[in-house]
Amino acid sequence: MDKMINSQRIDSVKDYLLSLQFQICDELTQRDSKLKKVRDPWDRPNGGGGITCAFEDGKIFEKAGVNFSHVFGGHLPPSATNSRPDLKGASFQAMGVSLVIHPDNPFVPTSHMNVRYFEAIRDGKVLAWWFGGGFDLTPYYPFIEDVVHWHTVARESCDFPSLNKNLYTEFKEACDHYFYLKHRDETRGVGGLFFDDFNRWDFQDCFQLLKQIGDAFIPAYFFIVDRRKDSNYGIREKSFQAYRRGRYVEFNLVLDRGTHFGLQSGGRTESILMSLPPKAEWRYDWHPEPNSAEAELYNNYLKKQNWLKR
Amino acid sequence: MDKMINSQRIDSVKDYLLSLQFQICDELTQRDSKLKKVRDPWDRPNGGGGITCAFEDGKIFEKAGVNFSHVFGGHLPPSATNSRPDLKGASFQAMGVSLVIHPDNPFVPTSHMNVRYFEAIRDGKVLAWWFGGGFDLTPYYPFIEDVVHWHTVARESCDFPSLNKNLYTEFKEACDHYFYLKHRDETRGVGGLFFDDFNRWDFQDCFQLLKQIGDAFIPAYFFIVDRRKDSNYGIREKSFQAYRRGRYVEFNLVLDRGTHFGLQSGGRTESILMSLPPKAEWRYDWHPEPNSAEAELYNNYLKKQNWLKR
């Protein structure tokens, strides 16, 4: 593997990621003429940078962030090589798109998506590469048909006929495992896909799978947005949404590895914490009324389960 | 040191902590007849328990929690003995009072206080004991005279004439160091006192110092509450308070060692997260207008400094 191939790979992944970012930003602004957008290119002092697109105060979307970053450096940090001593001190490149969308209407779920590529390089040779990412959905007032739609699109995106594989079940289980709040004994939402260190096929096939998953986010999510964005709601629903957004904050700040790594490694704070909701609330030992719409979320949705077995 | 002495110590510290909890709850309810109070005794499955006093929706206090806990167990968890291998597998007792008060009026600061005692025991012998704790103040719209009052009372509480010592400077610097958000390059507020592993004098003197600090919280804080609780404010001030409360959430969930240890060790989630504010907000890359009241906080208060050198 020579430098040339390495650089073509980086370029082709970068092209894809930037076009995905552009497309998703377009999906947001197309639907919401009130949405305020800030496009913020930034440099990383130790190498690389990114483009943060932040959205606020729309009619449909209360707050959203779609971030592209491409960082590189001469030495992998020790925390990144604990389990891979062979990569110690190698130079690296990491790039990805990550987004969180917090809609205004409590009947529209919050969603998160991330696709990323990593390479470790020494003396012009690629020592290791992998892809990672996924998407997950966090409803407040869930509809079973939305969840089935989300997982159906997720399953289709994992289909890989040329290798006769479908990795949906594996990635879906990894998602349930990752987006779990142990201290609450709740899943973050209804899950989706999660994968990391993915290099088990050749580069082009792995990249193809990444593209399928990244592209699938758009029909998976915006279909639900369009279906629910005009639902009627009042103070009660906004208040429950704010309370549940507290769980989103707990997950991102206590448990999310990307957030912790980013903040500890001196990443760009505003881009990392762009995932946080516009508002969150905490009440002591609050529980939903039995048989209420709010109890429905706890009883039937915040538990790991097979959504497509119906 | 025999079991008898051990048990007398535990009892005397426990008596003090419970009376401090009672007294502080009384200060809250006395001032605020609208305040809703829940007194929640709880058991810890692996030994011990506590009494959580939670307050919500008052006229003066928007949300507050005053928690007593006394936990014990047959084996210290590995995370607690990494730096003290001699304590490996010892049984332990830990007790403390910890509180956070989030007032409604943005001109009244949020405050936090904690006093705690720890003992490791093997074969009926106390292998190690120490005290820890402190208090810190987080204003939104600060007044220099309030900060000077807070630190003056803090300094008085650290005075120990019988040993000719005053540990204010040491504990004040430890507080600035601990309550610092590196990812924001901001202190949490204007600091106060912080100490841990404190056993450098004999038990009675150490305990006496703990009591002085615990008792001092009341005049240090409630004097400020009474002075500012009727200040006029509007939407702008509530909105800035909610935004700054986002920082409080970031500190507690990303950085606070007690919160992390508590959640990871299977502590009681609602008692641990009682410290979180009623509401918090996040906006992308928000900065105060130059020369505004909000800029005053950033420019002159969220930096480590000597408050009493005036």
Coordinates of C-alpha atoms in Angstrom, one line a residue:
Chain A
M1 CA 0.0 0.0 0.0
D2 CA 1.6 3.2 -1.0
K3 CA 1.0 6.9 -0.2
M4 CA -0.8 7.3 -3.5
I5 CA -3.5 4.8 -2.7
N6 CA -3.8 6.2 0.8
S7 CA -4.4 9.6 -0.5
Q8 CA -7.0 8.5 -3.1
R9 CA -8.9 6.7 -0.3
I10 CA -8.8 9.8 2.0
D11 CA -10.0 11.9 -0.9
S12 CA -12.9 9.7 -1.9
V13 CA -14.1 9.3 1.7
K14 CA -13.8 13.1 2.2
D15 CA -15.8 13.8 -1.0
Y16 CA -18.6 11.5 0.1
L17 CA -18.7 12.9 3.6
L18 CA -18.8 16.5 2.4
S19 CA -21.6 15.8 0.0
L20 CA -23.6 13.9 2.7
Q21 CA -23.2 16.9 5.0
F22 CA -24.4 19.2 2.2
Q23 CA -27.4 17.1 1.4
I24 CA -28.6 16.8 5.0
C25 CA -28.2 20.5 5.6
D26 CA -30.3 21.0 2.4
E27 CA -33.0 18.6 3.8
L28 CA -33.2 20.8 6.9
T29 CA -33.3 24.2 5.2
Q30 CA -35.6 23.1 2.4
R31 CA -38.3 22.2 4.9
D32 CA -37.9 25.1 7.3
S33 CA -37.6 28.6 6.0
K34 CA -37.5 30.1 9.6
L35 CA -34.4 28.0 10.5
K36 CA -31.3 30.1 11.3
K37 CA -28.1 28.6 9.9
V38 CA -24.5 29.2 10.9
R39 CA -21.8 27.7 8.7
D40 CA -18.6 27.7 10.7
P41 CA -15.3 26.4 9.2
W42 CA -12.6 25.9 11.9
D43 CA -9.0 24.9 12.1
R44 CA -7.6 22.5 14.7
P45 CA -4.3 23.8 16.1
N46 CA -2.7 20.4 16.0
G47 CA -3.7 19.5 12.4
G48 CA -6.9 19.5 10.4
G49 CA -10.2 21.2 11.1
G50 CA -13.8 21.0 10.1
I51 CA -17.0 22.7 9.0
T52 CA -19.7 23.0 11.6
C53 CA -23.2 23.7 10.4
A54 CA -25.4 24.8 13.3
F55 CA -29.2 25.4 13.1
E56 CA -31.5 27.1 15.6
D57 CA -34.9 28.5 16.2
G58 CA -36.7 27.0 13.2
K59 CA -40.4 26.3 12.9
I60 CA -39.8 22.5 12.5
F61 CA -36.3 22.2 13.9
E62 CA -35.6 23.7 17.3
K63 CA -31.8 23.0 17.2
A64 CA -29.6 20.9 15.0
G65 CA -26.0 20.5 14.2
V66 CA -24.3 18.8 11.2
N67 CA -20.6 18.6 11.6
F68 CA -17.8 17.6 9.3
S69 CA -14.3 17.1 10.7
H70 CA -11.0 15.9 9.3
V71 CA -8.3 15.8 11.9
F72 CA -4.8 14.4 11.6
G73 CA -1.7 14.3 13.7
G74 CA 1.9 13.1 14.0
H75 CA 1.2 10.8 17.0
L76 CA -1.9 8.9 18.0
P77 CA -2.8 9.9 21.6
P78 CA -2.1 7.1 24.2
S79 CA -5.8 6.6 24.9
A80 CA -6.3 5.6 21.3
T81 CA -3.6 2.9 21.3
N82 CA -4.1 1.1 24.6
S83 CA -5.7 -1.8 22.9
R84 CA -3.5 -1.6 19.8
P85 CA 0.1 -1.2 20.9
D86 CA 1.3 -1.8 17.3
L87 CA -0.1 1.6 16.4
K88 CA 1.8 3.4 19.2
G89 CA 3.1 6.7 17.9
A90 CA 1.8 6.2 14.4
S91 CA 0.4 9.3 12.6
F92 CA -3.3 9.2 11.9
Q93 CA -6.2 10.7 10.0
A94 CA -9.8 10.7 11.2
M95 CA -12.7 12.1 9.4
G96 CA -16.5 12.0 9.8
V97 CA -19.8 13.6 9.7
S98 CA -21.9 13.6 12.8
L99 CA -25.3 15.2 13.4
V100 CA -28.0 15.5 15.9
I101 CA -31.5 17.0 15.1
H102 CA -33.8 18.2 17.8
P103 CA -37.2 19.0 16.3
D104 CA -39.6 21.4 18.0
N105 CA -42.7 19.2 17.8
P106 CA -42.6 16.5 20.6
F107 CA -44.2 14.0 18.2
V108 CA -41.1 14.1 16.0
P109 CA -38.2 12.1 17.5
T110 CA -34.7 13.4 18.0
S111 CA -32.2 11.7 15.7
H112 CA -28.5 11.2 15.6
M113 CA -26.2 10.0 12.8
N114 CA -22.5 9.5 12.5
V115 CA -20.2 8.1 9.7
R116 CA -16.5 8.1 10.1
Y117 CA -13.2 6.8 8.7
F118 CA -9.9 6.3 10.4
E119 CA -6.4 5.5 9.2
A120 CA -3.1 5.0 11.1
I121 CA 0.0 5.6 9.0
R122 CA 3.8 4.9 9.5
D123 CA 6.5 5.7 7.0
G124 CA 3.9 6.2 4.3
K125 CA 2.3 2.9 4.8
V126 CA -1.3 2.4 6.1
L127 CA -1.0 0.3 9.2
A128 CA -4.7 0.1 9.9
W129 CA -7.9 1.6 8.7
W130 CA -11.6 1.2 9.6
F131 CA -15.0 2.7 9.3
G132 CA -17.6 3.3 12.0
G133 CA -20.9 5.0 12.5
G134 CA -24.6 4.4 12.6
F135 CA -27.8 6.2 13.5
D136 CA -30.3 6.0 16.3
L137 CA -33.8 7.5 17.0
T138 CA -35.1 9.0 20.2
P139 CA -38.9 9.5 20.3
Y140 CA -40.8 11.3 23.0
Y141 CA -44.3 10.2 21.9
P142 CA -43.6 7.2 19.8
F143 CA -45.6 5.6 17.0
I144 CA -45.0 2.0 16.2
E145 CA -45.3 2.6 12.5
D146 CA -42.5 5.2 12.6
V147 CA -40.2 2.8 14.5
V148 CA -40.9 0.0 12.0
H149 CA -40.2 2.4 9.1
W150 CA -36.9 3.5 10.8
H151 CA -35.7 -0.1 11.3
T152 CA -36.9 -1.2 7.9
V153 CA -34.8 1.4 6.2
A154 CA -31.9 0.6 8.5
R155 CA -32.2 -3.1 7.5
E156 CA -32.3 -2.3 3.8
S157 CA -29.2 -0.1 4.2
C158 CA -27.2 -3.1 5.6
D159 CA -28.0 -5.3 2.7
F160 CA -25.0 -6.4 0.7
P161 CA -26.1 -8.8 -2.0
S162 CA -22.7 -9.1 -3.7
L163 CA -21.3 -10.7 -0.6
N164 CA -24.6 -12.3 0.3
K165 CA -24.6 -10.5 3.7
N166 CA -26.9 -8.4 5.8
L167 CA -25.4 -6.9 8.9
Y168 CA -28.6 -5.4 10.3
T169 CA -29.0 -7.8 13.2
E170 CA -25.4 -7.4 14.3
F171 CA -25.4 -3.5 14.0
K172 CA -28.8 -3.2 15.6
E173 CA -27.7 -5.2 18.6
A174 CA -24.5 -3.1 18.9
C175 CA -26.7 0.0 18.8
D176 CA -28.9 -1.3 21.7
H177 CA -25.8 -2.1 23.6
Y178 CA -24.2 1.3 23.1
F179 CA -27.2 3.6 23.5
Y180 CA -28.1 2.2 26.9
L181 CA -28.3 4.3 30.1
K182 CA -27.3 1.8 32.8
H183 CA -28.0 4.3 35.6
R184 CA -31.6 4.6 34.4
D185 CA -32.0 1.0 33.0
E186 CA -33.4 2.6 29.8
T187 CA -32.3 2.6 26.2
R188 CA -31.8 6.1 24.8
G189 CA -34.6 5.5 22.4
V190 CA -35.5 2.8 19.9
G191 CA -32.0 2.3 18.5
G192 CA -31.0 1.8 14.9
L193 CA -27.5 0.9 13.8
F194 CA -24.0 1.1 15.4
F195 CA -20.7 -0.2 14.1
D196 CA -17.0 0.5 14.8
D197 CA -13.6 -0.8 13.7
F198 CA -15.2 -2.1 10.6
N199 CA -12.7 -3.4 8.1
R200 CA -13.6 -7.1 7.7
W201 CA -14.1 -6.8 3.9
D202 CA -11.9 -5.0 1.4
F203 CA -11.8 -1.2 1.4
Q204 CA -14.2 -0.6 -1.4
D205 CA -16.9 -2.9 0.0
C206 CA -16.6 -1.4 3.5
F207 CA -16.8 2.1 2.0
Q208 CA -19.9 1.1 0.0
L209 CA -21.6 -0.2 3.1
L210 CA -20.8 3.1 4.9
K211 CA -22.3 5.0 2.0
Q212 CA -25.5 2.9 2.0
I213 CA -25.9 3.6 5.7
G214 CA -25.1 7.3 5.5
D215 CA -27.5 7.8 2.6
A216 CA -30.3 5.8 4.3
F217 CA -30.5 8.3 7.1
I218 CA -32.3 10.8 4.9
P219 CA -35.3 8.6 3.9
A220 CA -35.3 6.9 7.3
Y221 CA -35.6 10.2 9.3
F222 CA -37.2 12.9 7.1
F223 CA -40.2 10.6 6.2
I224 CA -41.0 10.6 10.0
V225 CA -40.4 14.4 10.2
D226 CA -42.9 15.0 7.4
R227 CA -45.5 12.7 8.8
R228 CA -45.4 14.1 12.4
K229 CA -44.3 17.8 12.1
D230 CA -47.8 19.2 12.1
S231 CA -49.1 17.2 15.1
N232 CA -51.0 19.2 17.7
Y233 CA -49.2 19.6 21.0
G234 CA -49.4 21.8 24.1
I235 CA -47.4 22.6 27.3
R236 CA -47.7 19.1 28.6
E237 CA -46.0 17.6 25.6
K238 CA -43.2 20.3 25.5
S239 CA -42.6 19.7 29.2
F240 CA -42.3 16.0 28.8
Q241 CA -40.0 16.5 25.8
A242 CA -37.8 18.8 27.9
Y243 CA -37.7 16.3 30.7
R244 CA -36.7 13.4 28.4
R245 CA -34.1 15.7 26.8
G246 CA -32.4 15.6 30.2
R247 CA -31.8 11.9 29.5
Y248 CA -30.2 12.8 26.1
V249 CA -27.8 15.2 28.0
E250 CA -27.0 12.4 30.6
F251 CA -26.2 10.0 27.8
N252 CA -24.0 12.4 25.8
L253 CA -22.1 13.8 28.8
V254 CA -21.8 10.8 31.0
L255 CA -21.6 7.9 28.6
D256 CA -20.8 8.9 25.0
R257 CA -17.2 7.9 24.2
G258 CA -16.9 10.4 21.3
T259 CA -17.9 13.3 23.6
H260 CA -15.5 12.3 26.3
F261 CA -12.6 11.7 23.9
G262 CA -13.3 15.0 22.2
L263 CA -13.5 17.1 25.3
Q264 CA -10.5 15.4 26.9
S265 CA -8.3 15.6 23.8
G266 CA -8.9 19.4 23.4
G267 CA -11.4 19.1 20.6
R268 CA -13.5 22.0 19.6
T269 CA -16.0 22.3 22.4
E270 CA -18.8 24.0 20.6
S271 CA -18.8 21.4 17.8
I272 CA -18.7 18.5 20.2
L273 CA -21.5 19.9 22.4
M274 CA -23.6 20.9 19.4
S275 CA -25.4 17.6 20.1
L276 CA -27.0 18.9 23.3
P277 CA -30.6 19.8 23.2
P278 CA -31.8 23.4 23.2
K279 CA -33.6 22.9 26.6
A280 CA -33.5 20.1 29.2
E281 CA -35.2 19.7 32.5
W282 CA -34.7 17.6 35.6
R283 CA -37.3 16.9 38.3
Y284 CA -36.7 14.8 41.4
D285 CA -37.8 11.2 41.0
W286 CA -40.4 11.9 38.4
H287 CA -42.5 9.1 36.9
P288 CA -45.2 9.2 34.3
E289 CA -48.8 8.6 35.3
P290 CA -49.8 5.0 34.8
N291 CA -51.6 4.4 31.4
S292 CA -50.6 7.9 30.2
A293 CA -49.1 8.6 26.8
E294 CA -45.9 9.3 28.6
A295 CA -46.0 5.9 30.4
E296 CA -46.4 4.3 26.9
L297 CA -42.8 5.4 26.1
Y298 CA -41.4 3.8 29.2
N299 CA -43.4 0.6 29.1
N300 CA -43.1 -0.3 25.4
Y301 CA -40.2 1.6 23.8
L302 CA -37.3 2.1 26.2
K303 CA -36.4 -1.6 26.2
K304 CA -34.3 -3.5 23.7
Q305 CA -36.6 -5.5 21.3
N306 CA -36.9 -6.8 17.8
W307 CA -39.0 -4.1 16.0
L308 CA -39.3 -6.0 12.7
K309 CA -40.8 -9.2 14.2
R310 CA -44.4 -8.2 13.6
Chain B
M1 CA -7.8 1.7 67.9
D2 CA -10.6 -0.7 68.7
K3 CA -14.1 -1.2 67.4
M4 CA -15.6 0.8 70.2
I5 CA -13.7 3.9 69.4
N6 CA -14.5 3.4 65.7
S7 CA -18.2 3.1 66.5
Q8 CA -18.2 6.2 68.7
R9 CA -16.6 8.2 65.9
I10 CA -19.1 7.0 63.3
D11 CA -21.9 7.9 65.7
S12 CA -20.6 11.3 66.4
V13 CA -20.0 12.2 62.8
K14 CA -23.4 10.8 61.9
D15 CA -25.2 12.9 64.6
Y16 CA -23.5 16.0 63.3
L17 CA -24.3 15.3 59.6
L18 CA -28.0 14.6 60.3
S19 CA -28.4 17.7 62.4
L20 CA -26.7 19.8 59.7
Q21 CA -29.1 18.3 57.1
F22 CA -32.1 19.1 59.3
Q23 CA -30.9 22.7 59.9
I24 CA -30.3 23.4 56.2
C25 CA -33.7 22.0 55.2
D26 CA -35.2 24.2 57.9
E27 CA -33.5 27.3 56.4
L28 CA -35.0 26.5 53.1
T29 CA -38.6 25.8 54.2
Q30 CA -38.6 28.7 56.7
R31 CA -38.0 31.2 53.9
D32 CA -40.3 29.7 51.3
S33 CA -43.8 28.6 52.2
K34 CA -44.5 27.6 48.6
L35 CA -41.6 25.1 48.5
K36 CA -42.7 21.5 47.9
K37 CA -40.6 19.1 50.0
V38 CA -40.2 15.4 49.6
R39 CA -38.3 13.4 52.3
D40 CA -37.2 10.1 50.8
P41 CA -35.4 7.6 53.0
W42 CA -33.8 4.8 51.0
D43 CA -31.8 1.7 51.4
R44 CA -28.7 0.7 49.5
P45 CA -28.9 -3.0 48.5
N46 CA -25.2 -3.6 49.3
G47 CA -25.3 -1.9 52.7
G48 CA -26.4 1.4 54.2
G49 CA -28.8 4.0 52.7
G50 CA -29.7 7.6 53.1
I51 CA -32.3 10.3 53.4
T52 CA -32.8 12.5 50.4
C53 CA -34.7 15.7 50.9
A54 CA -35.8 17.2 47.6
F55 CA -37.4 20.6 47.1
E56 CA -39.1 22.0 44.0
D57 CA -41.2 24.8 42.7
G58 CA -40.8 27.3 45.5
K59 CA -41.1 31.1 45.3
I60 CA -37.5 31.6 46.2
F61 CA -36.0 28.1 45.5
E62 CA -36.7 26.6 42.1
K63 CA -35.1 23.3 42.9
A64 CA -32.9 22.0 45.7
G65 CA -31.6 18.8 47.2
V66 CA -30.1 18.1 50.6
N67 CA -28.9 14.5 50.8
F68 CA -27.6 12.5 53.7
S69 CA -26.0 9.1 53.0
H70 CA -24.2 6.4 55.0
V71 CA -23.0 3.5 52.9
F72 CA -20.8 0.6 53.9
G73 CA -19.6 -2.6 52.5
G74 CA -17.4 -5.6 52.9
H75 CA -15.0 -4.7 50.1
L76 CA -13.8 -1.4 48.8
P77 CA -14.3 -1.3 45.0
P78 CA -11.1 -1.5 43.0
S79 CA -11.5 2.1 41.7
A80 CA -11.2 3.3 45.3
T81 CA -7.9 1.5 46.1
N82 CA -5.9 2.1 42.9
S83 CA -3.8 4.7 44.7
R84 CA -4.0 2.9 48.1
P85 CA -3.2 -0.8 47.6
D86 CA -2.9 -1.3 51.3
L87 CA -6.6 -0.8 51.6
K88 CA -7.4 -3.5 49.0
G89 CA -10.4 -5.5 50.0
A90 CA -10.9 -3.7 53.3
S91 CA -14.4 -3.0 54.5
F92 CA -15.5 0.6 54.6
Q93 CA -18.0 3.2 55.8
A94 CA -18.6 6.5 54.0
M95 CA -21.1 9.1 55.1
G96 CA -21.8 12.6 54.1
V97 CA -24.2 15.4 53.5
S98 CA -24.3 17.0 50.1
L99 CA -26.6 19.7 48.7
V100 CA -27.2 21.9 45.7
I101 CA -29.6 24.9 45.8
H102 CA -30.9 26.4 42.6
P103 CA -32.8 29.6 43.4
D104 CA -35.4 31.0 41.1
N105 CA -34.1 34.6 41.0
P106 CA -31.1 34.9 38.6
F107 CA -29.5 37.4 41.0
V108 CA -29.2 34.7 43.7
P109 CA -26.3 32.4 43.0
T110 CA -26.6 28.6 42.9
S111 CA -24.6 27.0 45.7
H112 CA -23.2 23.6 46.5
M113 CA -21.9 22.1 49.8
N114 CA -20.6 18.8 50.8
V115 CA -19.1 17.4 54.0
R116 CA -18.1 13.7 54.3
Y117 CA -16.2 11.2 56.4
F118 CA -14.6 7.9 55.3
E119 CA -13.2 4.9 57.2
A120 CA -11.5 1.8 55.9
I121 CA -11.6 -1.1 58.4
R122 CA -10.0 -4.5 58.6
D123 CA -10.3 -7.0 61.4
G124 CA -12.0 -4.4 63.6
K125 CA -9.1 -2.0 63.1
V126 CA -9.4 1.4 61.4
L127 CA -6.8 1.3 58.6
A128 CA -7.5 4.8 57.4
W129 CA -9.9 7.6 57.9
W130 CA -10.3 11.0 56.4
F131 CA -12.7 14.0 56.0
G132 CA -13.5 15.9 52.9
G133 CA -15.9 18.5 51.6
G134 CA -16.3 22.2 50.9
F135 CA -18.6 24.6 49.3
D136 CA -18.7 26.7 46.2
L137 CA -20.8 29.5 44.8
T138 CA -22.1 29.9 41.2
P139 CA -23.5 33.3 40.4
Y140 CA -25.2 34.4 37.2
Y141 CA -25.3 38.1 37.8
P142 CA -22.6 38.6 40.4
F143 CA -22.1 41.3 43.0
I144 CA -18.6 41.8 44.3
E145 CA -19.9 42.4 47.9
D146 CA -21.6 39.0 47.8
V147 CA -18.5 37.2 46.7
V148 CA -16.4 39.0 49.3
H149 CA -18.9 38.0 52.0
W150 CA -18.9 34.4 50.8
H151 CA -15.1 34.2 51.0
T152 CA -14.9 36.1 54.2
V153 CA -17.1 33.6 56.0
A154 CA -15.2 30.7 54.2
R155 CA -11.9 32.1 55.6
E156 CA -13.3 32.5 59.1
S157 CA -14.5 28.9 59.0
C158 CA -11.0 27.7 58.3
D159 CA -9.5 29.4 61.3
F160 CA -8.1 27.0 63.8
P161 CA -6.5 29.1 66.6
S162 CA -5.6 26.1 68.9
L163 CA -3.2 24.9 66.3
N164 CA -2.4 28.4 65.1
K165 CA -3.5 27.4 61.5
N166 CA -5.8 28.8 58.9
L167 CA -6.3 26.6 55.9
Y168 CA -8.3 29.0 53.8
T169 CA -5.7 29.7 51.1
E170 CA -5.0 26.0 50.6
F171 CA -8.6 24.9 50.5
K172 CA -9.6 28.0 48.3
E173 CA -6.9 27.0 45.8
A174 CA -8.0 23.4 45.8
C175 CA -11.6 24.6 45.1
D176 CA -10.5 26.8 42.1
H177 CA -8.6 23.8 40.8
Y178 CA -11.4 21.3 41.2
F179 CA -14.3 23.5 40.0
Y180 CA -12.7 24.4 36.7
L181 CA -14.2 23.5 33.2
K182 CA -11.1 23.0 31.1
H183 CA -13.2 22.5 27.9
R184 CA -14.6 26.1 28.5
D185 CA -11.6 27.6 30.2
E186 CA -14.0 28.9 32.9
T187 CA -14.2 28.3 36.6
R188 CA -17.7 27.0 37.6
G189 CA -18.2 30.1 39.6
V190 CA -16.4 32.1 42.2
G191 CA -15.2 29.1 44.2
G192 CA -15.0 28.7 48.0
L193 CA -13.4 25.7 49.8
F194 CA -12.5 22.2 48.7
F195 CA -10.6 19.5 50.7
D196 CA -10.2 15.8 50.6
D197 CA -8.2 13.0 52.3
F198 CA -8.0 15.3 55.3
N199 CA -6.4 13.6 58.3
R200 CA -3.3 15.6 59.0
W201 CA -4.4 16.5 62.6
D202 CA -5.9 14.2 65.2
F203 CA -9.4 13.0 64.7
Q204 CA -11.1 15.5 67.0
D205 CA -9.4 18.5 65.5
C206 CA -10.1 17.3 61.9
F207 CA -13.8 16.7 62.9
Q208 CA -13.9 20.2 64.5
L209 CA -12.7 21.8 61.3
L210 CA -15.3 19.9 59.3
K211 CA -18.0 21.2 61.6
Q212 CA -16.8 24.7 61.3
I213 CA -17.0 24.5 57.5
G214 CA -20.3 22.7 57.5
D215 CA -21.9 25.2 59.9
A216 CA -20.4 28.2 58.0
F217 CA -22.4 27.4 54.9
I218 CA -25.6 28.7 56.4
P219 CA -24.5 32.3 57.2
A220 CA -22.3 32.3 54.0
Y221 CA -25.2 31.5 51.7
F222 CA -28.5 32.5 53.2
F223 CA -27.2 36.0 53.8
I224 CA -26.8 36.4 50.0
V225 CA -30.2 34.7 49.4
D226 CA -31.9 37.2 51.7
R227 CA -30.1 40.2 50.1
R228 CA -31.0 39.3 46.5
K229 CA -34.1 37.2 46.5
D230 CA -36.4 40.2 45.7
S231 CA -34.3 41.6 42.9
N232 CA -36.3 42.5 39.7
Y233 CA -35.7 40.3 36.7
G234 CA -37.3 39.4 33.4
I235 CA -37.0 36.9 30.5
R236 CA -33.5 38.0 29.6
E237 CA -32.2 37.2 33.1
K238 CA -34.0 33.8 33.3
S239 CA -32.7 32.9 29.8
F240 CA -29.1 33.7 30.7
Q241 CA -29.5 31.7 34.0
A242 CA -30.8 28.7 32.0
Y243 CA -27.9 29.0 29.6
R244 CA -25.3 29.2 32.4
R245 CA -27.1 26.2 34.1
G246 CA -26.0 24.3 31.1
R247 CA -22.4 24.8 32.3
Y248 CA -23.5 23.4 35.7
V249 CA -24.8 20.3 34.0
E250 CA -21.5 20.0 32.0
F251 CA -19.4 20.2 35.2
N252 CA -21.5 17.7 37.1
L253 CA -21.9 15.1 34.3
V254 CA -18.5 15.4 32.6
L255 CA -16.1 16.3 35.4
D256 CA -17.5 15.7 38.9
R257 CA -15.8 12.7 40.5
G258 CA -18.5 12.0 43.0
T259 CA -21.2 11.9 40.2
H260 CA -19.1 9.6 38.1
F261 CA -18.2 7.3 40.9
G262 CA -21.8 7.3 42.2
L263 CA -23.4 6.4 38.8
Q264 CA -20.7 3.8 37.9
S265 CA -20.9 2.1 41.3
G266 CA -24.6 1.6 41.1
G267 CA -25.5 4.4 43.5
R268 CA -29.0 5.8 43.8
T269 CA -29.4 7.7 40.5
E270 CA -32.1 10.2 41.7
S271 CA -30.1 11.2 44.7
I272 CA -26.9 11.6 42.7
L273 CA -28.5 13.6 39.9
M274 CA -30.5 15.7 42.4
S275 CA -27.8 18.3 41.9
L276 CA -28.9 19.0 38.3
P277 CA -30.7 22.3 37.7
P278 CA -34.5 22.4 37.0
K279 CA -33.8 23.7 33.5
A280 CA -30.8 24.1 31.3
E281 CA -30.3 25.5 27.8
W282 CA -27.6 25.2 25.1
R283 CA -27.1 27.5 22.1
Y284 CA -24.4 27.1 19.5
D285 CA -21.3 29.3 20.1
W286 CA -23.2 31.9 22.2
H287 CA -21.2 34.8 23.6
P288 CA -22.5 37.7 25.7
E289 CA -22.7 41.2 24.1
P290 CA -19.6 43.3 25.0
N291 CA -20.1 45.5 28.0
S292 CA -23.4 43.8 29.0
A293 CA -24.2 42.5 32.5
E294 CA -23.7 39.0 31.1
A295 CA -20.2 39.9 29.9
E296 CA -19.4 41.1 33.4
L297 CA -19.7 37.5 34.6
Y298 CA -17.3 36.2 32.0
N299 CA -14.8 39.0 32.2
N300 CA -14.5 39.5 35.9
Y301 CA -15.8 36.4 37.7
L302 CA -15.1 33.2 35.9
K303 CA -11.4 33.4 36.5
K304 CA -9.4 32.3 39.5
Q305 CA -8.5 35.2 41.7
N306 CA -7.9 36.4 45.2
W307 CA -11.3 37.8 46.3
L308 CA -10.2 39.1 49.7
K309 CA -7.3 41.2 48.5
R310 CA -9.3 44.4 48.2

